[in-house]
Short mmCIF file of C-alpha atoms in Angstrom, two decimals:
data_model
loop_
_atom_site.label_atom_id
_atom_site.label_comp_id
_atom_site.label_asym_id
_atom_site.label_seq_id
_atom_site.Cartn_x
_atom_site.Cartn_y
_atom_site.Cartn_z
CA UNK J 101 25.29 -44.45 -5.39
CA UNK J 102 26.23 -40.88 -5.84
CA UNK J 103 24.47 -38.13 -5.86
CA UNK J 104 24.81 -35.42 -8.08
CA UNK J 105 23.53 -31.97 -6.57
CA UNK J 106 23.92 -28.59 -8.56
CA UNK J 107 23.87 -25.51 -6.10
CA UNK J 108 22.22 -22.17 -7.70
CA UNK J 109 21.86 -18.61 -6.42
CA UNK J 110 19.40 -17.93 -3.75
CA UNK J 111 19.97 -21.04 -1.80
CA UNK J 112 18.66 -23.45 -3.69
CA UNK J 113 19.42 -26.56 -4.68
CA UNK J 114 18.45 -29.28 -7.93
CA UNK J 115 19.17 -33.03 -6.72
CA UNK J 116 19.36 -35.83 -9.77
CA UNK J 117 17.54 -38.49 -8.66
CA UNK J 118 16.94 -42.24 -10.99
CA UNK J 119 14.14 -40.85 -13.23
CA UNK J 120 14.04 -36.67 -12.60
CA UNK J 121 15.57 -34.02 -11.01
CA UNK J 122 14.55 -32.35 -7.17
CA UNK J 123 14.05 -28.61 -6.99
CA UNK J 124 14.58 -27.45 -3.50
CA UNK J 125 13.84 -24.09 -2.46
CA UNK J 126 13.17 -21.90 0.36
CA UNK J 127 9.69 -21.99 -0.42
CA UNK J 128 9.41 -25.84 -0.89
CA UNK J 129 10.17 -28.85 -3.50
CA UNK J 130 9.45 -29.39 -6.89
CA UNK J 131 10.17 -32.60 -9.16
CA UNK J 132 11.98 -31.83 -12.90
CA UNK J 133 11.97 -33.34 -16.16
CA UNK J 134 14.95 -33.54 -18.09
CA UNK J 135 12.99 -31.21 -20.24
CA UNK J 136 13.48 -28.70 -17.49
CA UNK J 137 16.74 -28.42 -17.53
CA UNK J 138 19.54 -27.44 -19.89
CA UNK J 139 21.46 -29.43 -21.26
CA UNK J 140 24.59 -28.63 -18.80
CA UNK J 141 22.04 -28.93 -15.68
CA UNK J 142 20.89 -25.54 -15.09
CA UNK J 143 16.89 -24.48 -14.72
CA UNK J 144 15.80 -23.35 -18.41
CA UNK J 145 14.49 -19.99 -17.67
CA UNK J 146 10.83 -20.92 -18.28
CA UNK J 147 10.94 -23.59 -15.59
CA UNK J 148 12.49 -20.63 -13.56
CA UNK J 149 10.12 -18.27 -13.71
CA UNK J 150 7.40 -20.92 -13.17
CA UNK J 151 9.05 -21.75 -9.91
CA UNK J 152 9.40 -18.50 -9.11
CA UNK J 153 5.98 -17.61 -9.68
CA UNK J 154 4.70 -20.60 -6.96
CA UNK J 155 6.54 -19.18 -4.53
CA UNK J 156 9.16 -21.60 -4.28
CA UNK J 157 12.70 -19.47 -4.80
CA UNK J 158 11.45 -17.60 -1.51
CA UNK J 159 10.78 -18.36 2.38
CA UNK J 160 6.67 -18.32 3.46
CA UNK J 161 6.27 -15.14 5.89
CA UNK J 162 6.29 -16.91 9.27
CA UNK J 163 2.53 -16.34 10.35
CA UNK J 164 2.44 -18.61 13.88
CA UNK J 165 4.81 -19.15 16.55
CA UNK J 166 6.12 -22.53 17.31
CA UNK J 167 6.23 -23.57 20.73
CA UNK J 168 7.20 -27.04 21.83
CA UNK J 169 6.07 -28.22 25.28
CA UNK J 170 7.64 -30.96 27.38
CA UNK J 171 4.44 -31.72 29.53
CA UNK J 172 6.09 -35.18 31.40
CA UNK J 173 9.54 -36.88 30.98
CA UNK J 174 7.75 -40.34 32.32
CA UNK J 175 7.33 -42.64 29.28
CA UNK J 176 6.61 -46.43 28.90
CA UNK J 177 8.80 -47.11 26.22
CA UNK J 178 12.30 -47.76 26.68
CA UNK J 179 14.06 -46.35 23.76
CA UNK J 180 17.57 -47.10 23.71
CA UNK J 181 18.15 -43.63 21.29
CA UNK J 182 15.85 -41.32 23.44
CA UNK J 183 17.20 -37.70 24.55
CA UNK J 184 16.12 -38.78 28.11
CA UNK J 185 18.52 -41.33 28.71
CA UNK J 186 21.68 -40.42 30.81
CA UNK J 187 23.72 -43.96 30.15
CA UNK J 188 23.02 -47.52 28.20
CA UNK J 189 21.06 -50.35 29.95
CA UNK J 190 24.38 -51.76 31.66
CA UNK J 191 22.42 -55.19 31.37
CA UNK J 192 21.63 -54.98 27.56
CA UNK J 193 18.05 -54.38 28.20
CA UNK J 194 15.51 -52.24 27.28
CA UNK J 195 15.99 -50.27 30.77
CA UNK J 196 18.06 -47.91 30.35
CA UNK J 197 19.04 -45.02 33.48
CA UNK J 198 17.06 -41.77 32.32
CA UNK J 199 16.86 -38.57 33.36
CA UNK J 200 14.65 -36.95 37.24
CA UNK J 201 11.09 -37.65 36.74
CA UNK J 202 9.13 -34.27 35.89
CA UNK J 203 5.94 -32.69 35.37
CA UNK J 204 4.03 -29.81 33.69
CA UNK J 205 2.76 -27.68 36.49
CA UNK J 206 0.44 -24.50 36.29
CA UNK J 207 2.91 -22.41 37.55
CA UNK J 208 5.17 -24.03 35.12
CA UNK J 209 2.24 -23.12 32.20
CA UNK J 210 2.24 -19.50 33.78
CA UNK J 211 5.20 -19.20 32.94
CA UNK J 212 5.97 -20.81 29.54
CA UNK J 213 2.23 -18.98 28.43
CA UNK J 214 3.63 -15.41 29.54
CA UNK J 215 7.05 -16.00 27.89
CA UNK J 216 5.17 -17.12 24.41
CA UNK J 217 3.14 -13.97 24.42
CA UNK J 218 5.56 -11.82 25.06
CA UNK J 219 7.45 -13.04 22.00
CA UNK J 220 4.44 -13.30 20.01
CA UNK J 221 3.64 -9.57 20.98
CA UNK J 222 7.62 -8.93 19.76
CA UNK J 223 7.36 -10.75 16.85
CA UNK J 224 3.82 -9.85 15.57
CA UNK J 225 2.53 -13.21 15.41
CA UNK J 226 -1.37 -13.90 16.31
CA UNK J 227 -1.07 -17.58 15.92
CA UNK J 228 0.12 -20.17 18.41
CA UNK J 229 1.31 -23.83 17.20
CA UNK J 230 1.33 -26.23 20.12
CA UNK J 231 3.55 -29.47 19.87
CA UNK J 232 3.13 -31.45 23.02
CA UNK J 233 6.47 -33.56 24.14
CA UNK J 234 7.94 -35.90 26.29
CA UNK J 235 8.71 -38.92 27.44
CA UNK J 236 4.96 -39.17 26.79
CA UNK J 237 3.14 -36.28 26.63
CA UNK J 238 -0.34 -37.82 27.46
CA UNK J 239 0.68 -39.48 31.01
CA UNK J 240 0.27 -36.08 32.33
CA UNK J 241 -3.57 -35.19 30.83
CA UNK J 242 -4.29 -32.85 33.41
CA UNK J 243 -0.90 -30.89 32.42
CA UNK J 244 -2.04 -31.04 29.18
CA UNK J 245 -5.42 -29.93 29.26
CA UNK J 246 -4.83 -26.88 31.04
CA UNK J 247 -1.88 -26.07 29.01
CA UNK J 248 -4.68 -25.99 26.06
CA UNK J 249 -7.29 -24.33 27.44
CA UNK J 250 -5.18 -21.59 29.21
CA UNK J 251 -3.34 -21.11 25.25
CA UNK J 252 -6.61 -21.06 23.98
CA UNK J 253 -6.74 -17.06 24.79
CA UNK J 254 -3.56 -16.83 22.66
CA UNK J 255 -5.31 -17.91 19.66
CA UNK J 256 -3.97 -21.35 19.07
CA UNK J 257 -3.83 -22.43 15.48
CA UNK J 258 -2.42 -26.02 15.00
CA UNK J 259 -1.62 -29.06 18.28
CA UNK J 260 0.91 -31.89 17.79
CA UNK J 261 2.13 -34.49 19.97
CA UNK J 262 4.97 -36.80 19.88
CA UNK J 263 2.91 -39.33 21.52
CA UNK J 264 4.22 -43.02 21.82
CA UNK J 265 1.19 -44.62 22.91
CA UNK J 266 -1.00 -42.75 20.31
CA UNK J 267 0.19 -46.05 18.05
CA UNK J 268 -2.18 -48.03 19.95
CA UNK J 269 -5.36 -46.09 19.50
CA UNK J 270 -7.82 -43.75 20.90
CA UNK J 271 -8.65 -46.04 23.51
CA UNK J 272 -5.27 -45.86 25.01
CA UNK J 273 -4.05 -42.42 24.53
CA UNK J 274 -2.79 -41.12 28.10
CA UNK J 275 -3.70 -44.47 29.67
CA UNK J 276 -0.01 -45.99 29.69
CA UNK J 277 -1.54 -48.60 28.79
CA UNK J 278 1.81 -48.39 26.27
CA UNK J 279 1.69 -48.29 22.14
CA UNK J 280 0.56 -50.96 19.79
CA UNK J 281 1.56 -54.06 18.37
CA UNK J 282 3.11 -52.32 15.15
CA UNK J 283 5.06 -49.32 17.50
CA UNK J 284 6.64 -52.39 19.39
CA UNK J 285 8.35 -53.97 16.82
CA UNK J 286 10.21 -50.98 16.39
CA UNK J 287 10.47 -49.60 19.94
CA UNK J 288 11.38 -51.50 23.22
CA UNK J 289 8.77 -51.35 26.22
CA UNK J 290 9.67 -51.15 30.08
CA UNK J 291 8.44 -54.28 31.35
#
């Protein structure tokens, strides 16, 4: 299949997919009728200005800072593609070698908080987005939690997690207790 992409001014782009075209912008995505195009492929002026007008030919201002956290690097999955592995499972398994064993610490969070406020303070940002990561993030609660309520001062806005064994439920987030029938058929698990 190919794919026939049009590049404009500003950085945009118009894909043609099977039934419309894809406007994407700096400011986000917007699906096209033939109708609002010319007839050599180019935004008719009217759909311009309409895109234009939402916002979507320019960048949002940036209004939080973005700070991703690594809170353990122990994790009960054994995901042959993860960033943590150092070498393949030499026996074909689902075990592969992985990298030192580590923890979020509070002087570790005294640290990471004073470096995000000083670039908040730099960047005039008032807003703190919080993605925890890992391995799994949730094997080390207590790193967590006082990650969180030490940020809360900071004035956080939004919390992620890239949290394997939040597949399996409430019940067994930060238990180990691992992720959940669904998650395994597309992840191995340590035994």
């Amino acid at each position: 299949m190919s794919l026939q992409q049009v590049a404009l001014a500003d950085g945009v782009r118009l894909l043609e997919g099977k039934r419309n075209w894809w406007f994407l912008g700096r400011g986000g995505i917007a699906r096209l009728g033939a109708g609002h195009l010319t007839p050599e492929g180019s935004l008719r002026s009217e759909t311009e200005h309409r895109l234009r007008e939402r916002g979507l030919f320019s960048s949002p201002p940036v209004r939080s800072y973005a700070l991703t956290v690594l809170t353990s690097t122990h994790c009960n999955p054994g995901c042959g593609y993860c960033f943590q592995n150092t070498a393949q499972d030499t026996a074909g398994g689902s075990r592969p070698p992985g990298i030192a064993r580590a923890r979020l610490t509070s002087p570790t969070i005294t640290s990471i908080l004073g470096f995000t406020e000083r670039q908040m303070a730099d960047a005039g940002l008032e807003r703190l987005r919080i993605l925890l990561f890992g391995g799994e993030p949730l094997l080390n609660p207590r790193g967590c939690l006082e990650l969180l309520e030490r940020a809360a001062d900071i004035g956080v806005d939004d919390l992620q997690h890239d949290a394997p064994d939040a597949a399996a439920g409430p019940e067994a987030v930060g238990s180990g207790a691992g992720p959940g029938p669904g998650h395994l058929r597309r992840r191995p698990c340590r035994p």
